[in-house]
């Protein structure tokens, strides 16, 4: 398996994330609409989920519509969708739940015309929270699926 | 990984009566006996004087071995070692008659005497156990032998013998625990595989820093560990030989995600979860032939499988009802029956090595509990409660559970705890650093 190569630049205000949710320093906004940084900041790289669910809200669907259009317009990119859960739940269940969330995003993108082979999924369960407090304000941000785009080799 | 160890077991030459006491003898009472399942409120006072030795070079071992025996017994919650300052009559020889009245006077109910000797480059411990109020030996004198650097195992074996004679249950002190050693911030936790004695001693790491590994399980013979590793970037079930630390992935389709592995009772197979297109089901892999068998076929999440010790049935968790619950099925995946019906969600079930109970994690009203129930779901009882308790693992005797307790917030961290099946004797395991996902080995050979 070729390692997923990430070109990552972060935008904006607070820290943003690498695969697995590790925080990185903020970087300059990207004006290049074909860049991964633009995808992350302007298209929106993540959708959030209710507790123990993998259903896509209207807001999530809106974000994913934009993601699908961007991926179709930028065919040199591949997408790796990371499914995450909050810490309220057992380790195994959260791994399964993260897989379910990532798959929900993958199915949506494919249904909107992104080639199946360009979209891969991975679950991190509750192992890589983005926000580390232990109340709903953090949990809500951690119940997420993050689409990480990168130009890369033949296989993810 | 497992220290090569020669443990010879031989009864001492002197003939001692074995459990000769009939109920009603002695002072009008039966032999000393602790019934673990009834919930022990008052630990049994036991005297464990420092062991004897005729070799001044072994004096340190004589004191250290007795110290570990005392720590094992006290840690079980069933015994209270009496401080040496209270002792009236000194033990000067393993063979001289016991002054029962002197031990009765300080209310010692049991007395353990021992002697350490060298046998070539090996250490030997001879010991005797006495029921003070029945004024009789409890079982025969025994001797354990091991290499010098395994002196702690000698102590654990001895403590197991004491525990076993007084409770009638198997011991659990001479055992190891594979677990995940954690470091780093909560949003980028470094998780390495590690192994230690059950009491936190002799810790060593099995994988490198920078790993993300989860939920190891150890085979019945201790020779293999199976766990989930992110070494490839995805969760993959990985098998490690504990002596060479060699690893291999057991599941190979490209893009596969597999997790929650556990050995079959004979160690020849692995049960695990496999996630495909967002759907997680249970599979069993035969490690010899490589044959993979799918056990469940449902759109719901099926994970955390655990075999009954006789290999006849499997307990697992599923959200097929709409929330996480426990189910039992036949070993071939047939006849799925739900067994958990209380309020809340149930996960990570583990069948006791005795077969009589299933331990689980329960989540209810924002709190987590470790609990146990009968395999038919009856007699549920919760043993702990906290912000986050999860992942119980059985002691070899099926009477104690070790689990992960995590504290909340940005500075929160994981620690290992033990609790007995009556809910008593909750205590932290003294591990160096943060730790999670314990897997208790069977008793060592």
Coordinates of C-alpha atoms in Angstrom, one line a residue:
Chain A
X1 CA 0.0 0.0 0.0
X2 CA 1.4 3.3 -1.0
X3 CA 1.5 5.7 1.8
X4 CA -1.0 8.5 1.5
X5 CA 1.0 11.7 0.8
X6 CA -0.4 14.8 2.3
X7 CA 0.2 18.3 1.2
X8 CA -1.4 20.1 4.0
X9 CA -1.8 23.8 4.7
X10 CA -4.0 25.1 7.4
X11 CA -6.1 28.1 7.2
X12 CA -7.7 30.5 9.3
X13 CA -8.2 31.0 12.9
X14 CA -7.7 28.0 15.1
X15 CA -5.6 25.0 14.6
X16 CA -6.6 22.5 12.0
X17 CA -5.9 18.9 11.6
X18 CA -3.7 16.2 10.0
X19 CA -4.9 12.7 9.5
X20 CA -5.8 11.5 13.0
X21 CA -6.7 14.9 14.2
X22 CA -3.3 16.1 15.3
X23 CA -3.3 19.9 15.6
X24 CA -0.9 21.9 13.4
X25 CA -0.1 25.6 13.3
X26 CA -2.4 27.9 11.4
X27 CA -1.1 28.8 7.9
X28 CA -2.0 31.4 5.3
X29 CA -5.3 31.1 3.4
X30 CA -4.9 29.7 0.0
X31 CA -6.3 31.4 -3.0
X32 CA -5.7 28.5 -5.3
X33 CA -9.0 26.8 -5.7
X34 CA -7.3 23.6 -6.8
X35 CA -5.3 23.3 -3.6
X36 CA -5.9 20.9 -0.8
X37 CA -5.8 24.0 1.5
X38 CA -8.6 25.5 -0.4
X39 CA -10.6 22.3 -0.2
X40 CA -10.1 22.3 3.6
X41 CA -10.9 25.9 4.2
X42 CA -13.3 27.0 1.5
X43 CA -15.1 23.8 0.5
X44 CA -15.2 22.4 4.0
X45 CA -13.4 19.1 4.8
X46 CA -15.6 17.7 7.6
X47 CA -19.2 16.8 8.6
X48 CA -20.5 16.2 12.1
X49 CA -22.8 13.5 13.4
X50 CA -25.3 13.0 16.2
X51 CA -24.5 10.6 19.1
X52 CA -24.1 7.0 18.0
X53 CA -25.3 7.8 14.5
X54 CA -23.9 7.9 11.0
X55 CA -26.8 9.8 9.4
X56 CA -26.0 12.8 7.3
X57 CA -27.8 16.0 8.4
X58 CA -28.9 18.6 5.8
X59 CA -25.9 20.7 6.6
X60 CA -23.6 17.7 6.2
X61 CA -25.2 16.9 2.8
X62 CA -24.5 20.5 1.7
X63 CA -20.9 20.2 2.6
X64 CA -20.6 16.9 0.9
X65 CA -22.3 18.2 -2.3
X66 CA -19.5 20.8 -2.4
X67 CA -16.9 18.2 -1.7
X68 CA -18.2 16.0 -4.6
X69 CA -18.1 18.9 -7.0
X70 CA -14.6 19.9 -6.0
X71 CA -13.4 16.3 -6.4
X72 CA -15.0 16.0 -9.8
X73 CA -13.4 19.3 -10.8
X74 CA -10.0 18.2 -9.5
X75 CA -9.5 14.7 -10.7
X76 CA -5.9 14.4 -9.8
X77 CA -6.9 14.3 -6.1
X78 CA -7.8 11.3 -4.1
X79 CA -9.8 11.4 -0.9
X80 CA -9.2 9.5 2.4
X81 CA -12.2 9.8 4.7
X82 CA -11.5 9.5 8.4
X83 CA -14.4 8.5 10.6
X84 CA -14.2 9.5 14.3
X85 CA -16.2 9.1 17.4
X86 CA -16.4 11.0 20.7
X87 CA -15.1 9.4 23.9
X88 CA -18.5 8.3 25.2
X89 CA -18.4 4.7 24.1
X90 CA -16.3 1.6 24.2
X91 CA -13.2 1.3 22.1
X92 CA -14.5 -1.4 19.8
X93 CA -17.9 0.1 19.2
X94 CA -16.4 3.5 18.4
X95 CA -14.1 1.9 15.8
X96 CA -17.1 0.3 14.1
X97 CA -19.0 3.6 14.4
X98 CA -16.2 5.6 12.8
X99 CA -16.1 3.1 10.0
X100 CA -19.8 3.5 9.5
X101 CA -19.5 7.4 9.5
X102 CA -16.7 7.3 7.0
X103 CA -18.6 4.9 4.8
X104 CA -21.7 7.2 4.9
X105 CA -19.6 10.0 3.4
X106 CA -17.9 7.7 0.9
X107 CA -21.3 6.5 -0.3
X108 CA -22.6 10.0 -0.7
X109 CA -19.6 11.2 -2.7
X110 CA -19.7 8.2 -5.0
X111 CA -23.5 8.6 -5.5
X112 CA -22.7 12.2 -6.5
X113 CA -20.4 11.0 -9.2
X114 CA -16.9 10.7 -7.6
X115 CA -15.2 7.6 -8.9
X116 CA -15.4 4.8 -6.4
X117 CA -11.7 4.1 -6.6
X118 CA -10.7 7.6 -5.6
X119 CA -12.3 7.5 -2.2
X120 CA -10.9 5.4 0.7
X121 CA -12.0 5.2 4.3
X122 CA -10.4 4.7 7.7
X123 CA -11.7 4.7 11.2
X124 CA -10.0 6.2 14.2
X125 CA -12.8 5.4 16.6
X126 CA -12.2 7.6 19.7
X127 CA -8.4 7.5 19.4
X128 CA -7.9 10.9 17.8
X129 CA -10.2 13.5 19.2
X130 CA -9.9 17.0 17.8
X131 CA -11.3 18.7 20.9
X132 CA -10.1 17.3 24.3
X133 CA -12.6 18.6 26.8
X134 CA -15.1 16.2 28.2
X135 CA -18.4 17.8 27.5
X136 CA -20.8 18.1 24.6
X137 CA -19.1 21.2 23.1
X138 CA -16.1 19.0 22.4
X139 CA -17.9 15.8 21.8
X140 CA -19.9 17.4 19.0
X141 CA -16.7 18.4 17.2
X142 CA -15.2 15.0 17.6
X143 CA -18.2 13.0 16.1
X144 CA -16.9 13.8 12.6
X145 CA -15.8 12.5 9.2
X146 CA -12.9 14.4 7.7
X147 CA -12.2 14.2 4.0
X148 CA -8.4 14.5 3.5
X149 CA -7.5 15.2 -0.2
X150 CA -4.1 14.6 -1.7
X151 CA -2.6 14.1 -5.1
X152 CA -0.8 10.8 -4.9
X153 CA 0.3 7.6 -6.6
X154 CA -1.8 4.9 -8.0
X155 CA -3.1 3.5 -4.8
X156 CA -3.9 4.8 -1.4
Chain B
X1 CA 9.6 -12.8 25.8
X2 CA 8.6 -15.2 28.6
X3 CA 11.6 -15.8 30.8
X4 CA 12.8 -19.3 30.5
X5 CA 12.1 -20.7 33.9
X6 CA 12.6 -23.9 35.6
X7 CA 10.0 -24.4 38.3
X8 CA 10.3 -27.7 40.0
X9 CA 7.6 -28.7 42.4
X10 CA 8.4 -31.2 45.1
X11 CA 6.9 -31.9 48.4
X12 CA 9.3 -31.6 51.3
X13 CA 10.7 -34.8 52.8
X14 CA 8.9 -34.5 56.1
X15 CA 5.5 -36.0 56.3
X16 CA 2.9 -33.4 57.2
X17 CA -0.8 -34.3 57.5
X18 CA -2.7 -32.9 54.6
X19 CA -5.8 -30.9 55.5
X20 CA -6.5 -33.4 58.2
X21 CA -8.9 -31.3 60.2
X22 CA -12.5 -32.4 60.2
X23 CA -15.1 -29.7 60.8
X24 CA -15.7 -29.4 64.5
X25 CA -12.2 -30.2 65.5
X26 CA -9.7 -27.7 66.9
X27 CA -11.6 -25.1 68.8
X28 CA -15.1 -26.2 67.8
X29 CA -14.8 -24.8 64.3
X30 CA -13.9 -26.1 60.8
X31 CA -10.7 -25.4 58.9
X32 CA -10.0 -21.8 57.8
X33 CA -11.9 -21.1 54.6
X34 CA -12.8 -18.0 52.7
X35 CA -15.8 -18.1 50.4
X36 CA -15.0 -15.5 47.8
X37 CA -18.4 -15.4 46.1
X38 CA -20.1 -14.4 49.3
X39 CA -18.3 -11.1 49.4
X40 CA -15.5 -10.8 52.0
X41 CA -16.0 -7.9 54.3
X42 CA -13.2 -8.6 56.8
X43 CA -9.9 -9.8 55.5
X44 CA -8.3 -12.8 57.2
X45 CA -5.3 -11.8 59.5
X46 CA -2.3 -13.8 58.4
X47 CA 1.2 -13.8 59.8
X48 CA 4.0 -14.0 57.2
X49 CA 7.3 -13.5 59.0
X50 CA 10.4 -12.8 56.8
X51 CA 11.6 -16.1 55.5
X52 CA 14.5 -18.0 57.0
X53 CA 17.8 -18.7 55.4
X54 CA 21.1 -20.2 56.5
X55 CA 23.0 -18.4 53.8
X56 CA 23.7 -14.8 54.7
X57 CA 23.9 -14.0 50.9
X58 CA 20.2 -15.0 50.6
X59 CA 18.9 -12.9 53.4
X60 CA 17.9 -10.2 51.0
X61 CA 15.9 -12.7 48.9
X62 CA 14.3 -14.1 52.1
X63 CA 13.0 -10.7 53.1
X64 CA 12.0 -9.7 49.5
X65 CA 10.1 -12.9 48.7
X66 CA 8.1 -12.7 52.0
X67 CA 7.4 -9.1 51.1
X68 CA 5.9 -9.9 47.7
X69 CA 3.9 -12.7 49.2
X70 CA 2.4 -10.3 51.8
X71 CA 1.7 -7.8 49.0
X72 CA 0.0 -10.4 46.9
X73 CA -2.2 -11.6 49.7
X74 CA -3.1 -8.1 50.9
X75 CA -3.8 -7.0 47.3
X76 CA -6.4 -9.7 47.0
X77 CA -8.4 -8.0 49.7
X78 CA -9.0 -11.4 51.3
X79 CA -6.0 -11.2 53.7
X80 CA -4.5 -8.7 56.1
X81 CA -0.8 -9.4 56.8
X82 CA -0.1 -8.7 60.5
X83 CA 2.9 -6.4 61.1
X84 CA 6.0 -8.1 62.4
X85 CA 6.2 -5.8 65.4
X86 CA 3.1 -7.6 66.8
X87 CA 4.7 -11.1 66.6
X88 CA 5.3 -12.8 70.0
X89 CA 7.3 -15.9 69.1
X90 CA 10.0 -15.8 66.5
X91 CA 10.2 -18.4 63.8
X92 CA 13.7 -19.9 64.1
X93 CA 13.3 -23.2 62.2
X94 CA 10.8 -24.5 59.6
X95 CA 10.7 -27.8 61.6
X96 CA 10.1 -26.7 65.2
X97 CA 6.6 -26.9 66.5
X98 CA 4.4 -23.9 66.0
X99 CA 3.5 -22.0 69.2
X100 CA -0.2 -21.7 68.3
X101 CA -1.1 -19.8 71.4
X102 CA 1.3 -17.0 70.6
X103 CA -0.2 -16.6 67.2
X104 CA -3.8 -16.9 68.6
X105 CA -2.9 -14.1 71.0
X106 CA -2.4 -11.7 68.2
X107 CA -5.4 -13.1 66.3
X108 CA -3.5 -14.5 63.4
X109 CA -5.8 -17.0 61.7
X110 CA -3.1 -18.3 59.4
X111 CA 0.7 -18.5 59.6
X112 CA 3.0 -18.9 56.6
X113 CA 6.6 -19.9 57.3
X114 CA 9.3 -20.2 54.7
X115 CA 12.9 -20.8 54.1
X116 CA 15.1 -19.8 51.1
X117 CA 18.0 -21.9 50.0
X118 CA 20.4 -22.0 47.0
X119 CA 20.5 -25.0 44.7
X120 CA 23.4 -24.4 42.4
X121 CA 22.4 -21.2 40.6
X122 CA 18.8 -21.6 41.4
X123 CA 16.7 -20.4 44.3
X124 CA 14.4 -22.6 46.3
X125 CA 11.7 -21.7 48.7
X126 CA 10.3 -24.2 51.2
X127 CA 7.2 -23.2 53.0
X128 CA 4.5 -24.3 55.4
X129 CA 1.0 -22.9 56.0
X130 CA -0.8 -23.3 59.4
X131 CA -4.4 -22.9 60.5
X132 CA -3.8 -21.2 63.8
X133 CA -7.1 -21.7 65.5
X134 CA -7.5 -25.3 64.2
X135 CA -3.9 -25.8 65.4
X136 CA -3.0 -27.8 62.4
X137 CA -1.0 -27.4 59.1
X138 CA -3.1 -26.4 56.1
X139 CA -1.8 -28.7 53.4
X140 CA 1.6 -30.2 53.0
X141 CA 4.9 -28.3 53.0
X142 CA 6.0 -27.4 49.5
X143 CA 9.1 -26.3 47.7
X144 CA 9.3 -24.1 44.6
X145 CA 12.6 -23.6 42.6
X146 CA 13.4 -21.0 40.0
X147 CA 16.3 -19.0 38.6
X148 CA 17.5 -16.2 40.9
X149 CA 16.2 -13.4 38.6
X150 CA 12.8 -15.0 38.8
X151 CA 12.5 -14.6 42.5
X152 CA 9.3 -12.7 42.2
X153 CA 7.7 -15.7 40.5
X154 CA 8.7 -17.9 43.4
X155 CA 6.8 -15.4 45.7
X156 CA 3.8 -15.3 43.4
X157 CA 3.6 -19.1 43.2
X158 CA 3.8 -19.4 46.9
X159 CA 1.1 -16.7 47.4
X160 CA -1.1 -18.6 44.9
X161 CA -0.7 -21.8 46.9
X162 CA -1.8 -19.9 50.1
X163 CA -4.7 -18.3 48.3
X164 CA -5.7 -21.6 46.8
X165 CA -5.6 -23.5 50.0
X166 CA -7.7 -21.0 52.0
X167 CA -10.2 -20.1 49.3
X168 CA -10.5 -23.4 47.4
X169 CA -10.2 -21.3 44.2
X170 CA -7.3 -21.2 41.8
X171 CA -4.7 -18.4 42.4
X172 CA -3.9 -15.6 40.0
X173 CA -0.6 -14.0 41.2
X174 CA 1.8 -15.9 39.0
X175 CA 0.5 -14.2 35.8
X176 CA 1.3 -11.4 33.4
X177 CA -0.7 -8.7 31.8
X178 CA -0.3 -7.4 28.2
X179 CA -1.6 -3.8 27.9
X180 CA -1.2 -0.5 26.1
X181 CA 1.2 2.0 27.6
X182 CA 0.1 5.5 26.8
X183 CA 1.9 8.8 26.6
X184 CA 1.5 12.2 24.9
X185 CA -1.4 14.5 24.6
X186 CA -5.0 13.4 24.4
X187 CA -5.4 14.3 20.8
X188 CA -2.2 12.5 19.7
X189 CA -1.8 9.7 22.1
X190 CA 1.2 7.5 21.7
X191 CA 0.2 3.9 22.4
X192 CA 2.7 1.1 22.7
X193 CA 2.2 -2.6 23.5
X194 CA 3.7 -3.6 26.8
X195 CA 3.8 -6.5 29.2
X196 CA 4.3 -6.7 32.9
X197 CA 3.7 -9.0 35.9
X198 CA 0.1 -8.8 37.2
X199 CA 1.3 -6.4 40.0
X200 CA 3.1 -4.0 37.6
X201 CA 6.6 -5.3 38.1
X202 CA 9.0 -6.3 35.3
X203 CA 7.5 -4.0 32.7
X204 CA 8.8 -4.2 29.1
X205 CA 7.7 -2.8 25.8
X206 CA 6.8 -5.0 22.9
X207 CA 6.5 -2.3 20.2
X208 CA 8.2 0.9 19.4
X209 CA 7.3 4.5 20.5
X210 CA 5.2 6.3 18.0
X211 CA 2.7 3.4 17.6
X212 CA -1.0 3.4 17.8
X213 CA -2.1 0.0 19.0
X214 CA -5.3 -1.1 20.7
X215 CA -6.7 -3.9 22.8
X216 CA -4.1 -6.7 22.9
X217 CA -5.2 -10.3 23.8
X218 CA -2.9 -13.0 24.9
X219 CA -3.1 -16.7 23.9
X220 CA -3.7 -19.4 26.5
X221 CA -0.1 -20.5 26.3
X222 CA 1.2 -17.0 26.5
X223 CA 3.2 -17.5 23.3
X224 CA 1.3 -15.1 21.1
X225 CA -0.4 -11.7 21.4
X226 CA -3.1 -10.5 18.9
X227 CA -4.0 -6.8 18.8
X228 CA -5.1 -3.9 16.6
X229 CA -2.3 -1.8 15.0
X230 CA -2.3 1.3 12.9
X231 CA 1.2 0.5 11.5
X232 CA -0.3 0.5 8.0
X233 CA -2.3 3.6 8.5
X234 CA -5.5 1.6 9.1
X235 CA -6.7 -0.6 12.0
X236 CA -5.4 -4.1 11.2
X237 CA -5.5 -7.2 13.4
X238 CA -1.8 -8.1 14.0
X239 CA -0.3 -11.2 15.5
X240 CA 2.9 -11.1 17.5
X241 CA 5.1 -14.0 18.7
X242 CA 6.1 -13.0 22.2
X243 CA 9.5 -14.6 22.2
X244 CA 10.8 -13.1 18.9
X245 CA 8.4 -10.0 18.8
X246 CA 7.9 -10.9 15.1
X247 CA 4.5 -9.6 13.8
X248 CA 2.3 -10.3 10.9
X249 CA -1.1 -9.0 9.7
X250 CA -3.7 -11.7 9.8
X251 CA -6.1 -10.1 7.4
X252 CA -5.1 -8.9 4.0
X253 CA -7.7 -7.6 1.6
X254 CA -6.6 -4.2 0.4
X255 CA -8.2 -1.4 2.3
X256 CA -9.4 -3.8 5.0
X257 CA -10.1 -2.6 8.5
X258 CA -10.1 -5.3 11.2
X259 CA -10.1 -4.9 14.9
X260 CA -11.3 -6.4 18.3
X261 CA -9.4 -9.7 17.9
X262 CA -9.5 -12.4 20.5
X263 CA -8.0 -15.9 20.5
X264 CA -10.1 -19.1 20.3
X265 CA -9.7 -21.1 23.5
X266 CA -7.3 -23.5 21.8
X267 CA -5.2 -20.6 20.5
X268 CA -5.4 -21.9 16.9
X269 CA -7.8 -19.3 15.7
X270 CA -8.7 -15.6 16.1
X271 CA -12.1 -14.1 16.3
X272 CA -12.3 -10.5 15.1
X273 CA -14.4 -7.8 13.6
X274 CA -14.0 -6.8 10.0
X275 CA -15.4 -3.6 8.6
X276 CA -16.3 -3.4 5.0
X277 CA -18.3 -0.5 3.4
X278 CA -19.1 0.7 6.9
X279 CA -20.6 -2.6 8.0
X280 CA -18.8 -4.5 10.8
X281 CA -19.3 -8.2 11.2
X282 CA -17.6 -11.1 13.0
X283 CA -15.2 -13.5 11.4
X284 CA -13.0 -16.3 12.6
X285 CA -9.6 -17.0 11.1
X286 CA -7.9 -20.4 11.4
X287 CA -4.3 -19.5 12.0
X288 CA -3.0 -22.8 10.7
X289 CA -4.9 -23.1 7.4
X290 CA -5.6 -19.4 6.9
X291 CA -9.2 -20.2 6.3
X292 CA -11.6 -17.3 7.1
X293 CA -15.2 -17.9 8.2
X294 CA -17.8 -15.3 8.4
X295 CA -19.9 -15.7 11.5
X296 CA -22.5 -12.9 11.3
X297 CA -24.2 -11.3 8.4
X298 CA -26.2 -8.2 9.4
X299 CA -26.2 -4.5 8.5
X300 CA -25.7 -3.7 12.2
X301 CA -22.4 -3.4 14.1
X302 CA -21.2 -6.8 15.4
X303 CA -18.0 -6.6 17.4
X304 CA -16.1 -7.5 20.6
X305 CA -16.5 -11.3 20.3
X306 CA -15.3 -13.7 23.1
X307 CA -15.5 -17.4 23.3
X308 CA -16.9 -19.5 26.2
X309 CA -13.9 -21.4 27.7
X310 CA -15.3 -24.7 26.3
X311 CA -15.4 -23.2 22.8
X312 CA -19.1 -24.0 22.4
X313 CA -20.5 -20.4 22.3
X314 CA -19.5 -16.8 21.5
X315 CA -20.7 -13.7 23.3
X316 CA -20.5 -10.4 21.4
X317 CA -22.0 -6.9 21.2
X318 CA -24.3 -5.7 18.5
X319 CA -26.5 -2.6 17.9
X320 CA -29.0 -4.6 15.8
X321 CA -31.8 -3.7 18.3
X322 CA -31.0 0.0 17.9
X323 CA -28.5 0.2 20.8
X324 CA -25.5 -1.7 21.9
X325 CA -26.5 -5.0 23.6
X326 CA -24.9 -8.3 24.4
X327 CA -25.7 -11.5 22.4
X328 CA -24.7 -15.1 22.7
X329 CA -24.5 -17.4 19.7
X330 CA -23.3 -20.9 18.9
X331 CA -19.6 -21.2 17.7
X332 CA -20.8 -21.5 14.1
X333 CA -22.8 -18.2 14.3
X334 CA -26.2 -19.8 14.6
X335 CA -28.9 -19.3 17.2
X336 CA -28.2 -15.7 18.2
X337 CA -29.9 -14.8 21.5
X338 CA -29.9 -11.4 23.2
X339 CA -28.8 -11.6 26.8
X340 CA -28.7 -8.0 28.1
X341 CA -32.0 -6.2 28.8
X342 CA -31.3 -3.6 31.4
X343 CA -31.4 0.1 30.8
X344 CA -28.3 1.6 29.0
X345 CA -25.8 0.2 26.5
X346 CA -23.7 -2.9 26.9
X347 CA -20.3 -3.6 25.3
X348 CA -17.0 -5.4 25.4
X349 CA -18.3 -8.7 26.9
X350 CA -15.7 -11.3 28.0
X351 CA -16.5 -14.8 29.1
X352 CA -14.9 -15.9 32.4
X353 CA -12.3 -18.6 32.2
X354 CA -14.5 -20.5 34.7
X355 CA -17.4 -20.2 32.3
X356 CA -19.8 -19.0 35.0
X357 CA -20.0 -15.3 34.2
X358 CA -19.7 -12.8 31.5
X359 CA -18.0 -9.4 32.3
X360 CA -19.0 -6.3 30.3
X361 CA -18.9 -2.6 30.1
X362 CA -22.1 -0.8 30.6
X363 CA -22.9 2.8 29.7
X364 CA -25.9 4.4 31.4
X365 CA -26.9 8.0 32.0
X366 CA -23.4 9.3 31.2
X367 CA -21.6 6.9 33.5
X368 CA -19.6 3.8 32.7
X369 CA -19.7 0.6 34.7
X370 CA -17.9 -2.7 34.8
X371 CA -20.4 -5.5 35.5
X372 CA -20.9 -9.2 35.4
X373 CA -23.9 -11.4 34.5
X374 CA -24.6 -15.1 34.0
X375 CA -24.3 -16.3 30.4
X376 CA -28.1 -16.3 30.2
X377 CA -28.2 -12.7 31.2
X378 CA -29.5 -13.2 34.7
X379 CA -28.0 -11.9 37.9
X380 CA -26.6 -8.8 36.4
X381 CA -24.5 -6.8 38.9
X382 CA -22.5 -3.6 38.4
X383 CA -19.1 -3.6 40.1
X384 CA -17.8 -0.1 39.4
X385 CA -18.9 3.3 38.3
X386 CA -17.0 6.3 36.9
X387 CA -16.7 8.8 34.1
X388 CA -15.2 6.0 31.9
X389 CA -14.6 2.4 32.9
X390 CA -14.2 -0.1 30.1
X391 CA -12.6 -3.3 28.7
X392 CA -12.7 -5.8 31.6
X393 CA -10.2 -8.7 31.5
X394 CA -10.5 -11.8 33.7
X395 CA -7.8 -13.0 36.2
X396 CA -6.9 -16.6 35.5
X397 CA -9.1 -17.8 38.4
X398 CA -12.2 -15.9 37.2
X399 CA -12.6 -14.1 40.5
X400 CA -11.0 -10.7 39.7
X401 CA -11.3 -8.3 36.8
X402 CA -8.8 -5.8 35.5
X403 CA -10.0 -2.8 33.4
X404 CA -9.3 0.6 32.1
X405 CA -10.4 3.7 34.0
X406 CA -10.1 7.0 32.2
X407 CA -10.4 10.4 33.8
X408 CA -12.2 13.3 32.0
X409 CA -10.9 16.5 30.5
X410 CA -7.9 17.7 28.6
X411 CA -5.5 16.3 31.3
X412 CA -7.5 13.1 31.5
X413 CA -5.6 9.8 31.4
X414 CA -6.0 6.1 31.5
X415 CA -5.1 3.8 34.4
X416 CA -5.6 0.1 35.2
X417 CA -7.7 -1.0 38.1
X418 CA -8.7 -4.3 39.5
X419 CA -12.0 -5.2 41.3
X420 CA -13.3 -8.6 42.5
X421 CA -16.5 -10.1 41.2
X422 CA -18.4 -9.1 44.3
X423 CA -17.5 -5.4 43.6
X424 CA -15.1 -5.2 46.5
X425 CA -11.5 -4.4 46.6
X426 CA -11.3 -1.8 43.9
X427 CA -7.7 -0.8 43.6
X428 CA -5.3 0.8 41.0
X429 CA -2.6 -1.4 39.4
X430 CA 0.7 0.2 40.1
X431 CA 1.9 0.7 36.5
X432 CA 4.7 3.1 35.5
X433 CA 2.9 5.7 33.3
X434 CA -0.6 5.7 31.8
X435 CA -2.0 2.4 30.8
X436 CA -5.1 0.9 29.1
X437 CA -6.6 -2.2 27.6
X438 CA -5.3 -4.9 29.9
X439 CA -5.3 -8.5 28.9
X440 CA -4.6 -10.9 31.8
X441 CA -2.7 -14.0 30.9
X442 CA -3.5 -17.5 32.3
X443 CA -1.4 -18.7 35.2
X444 CA 2.2 -19.2 34.0
X445 CA 3.5 -22.7 33.7

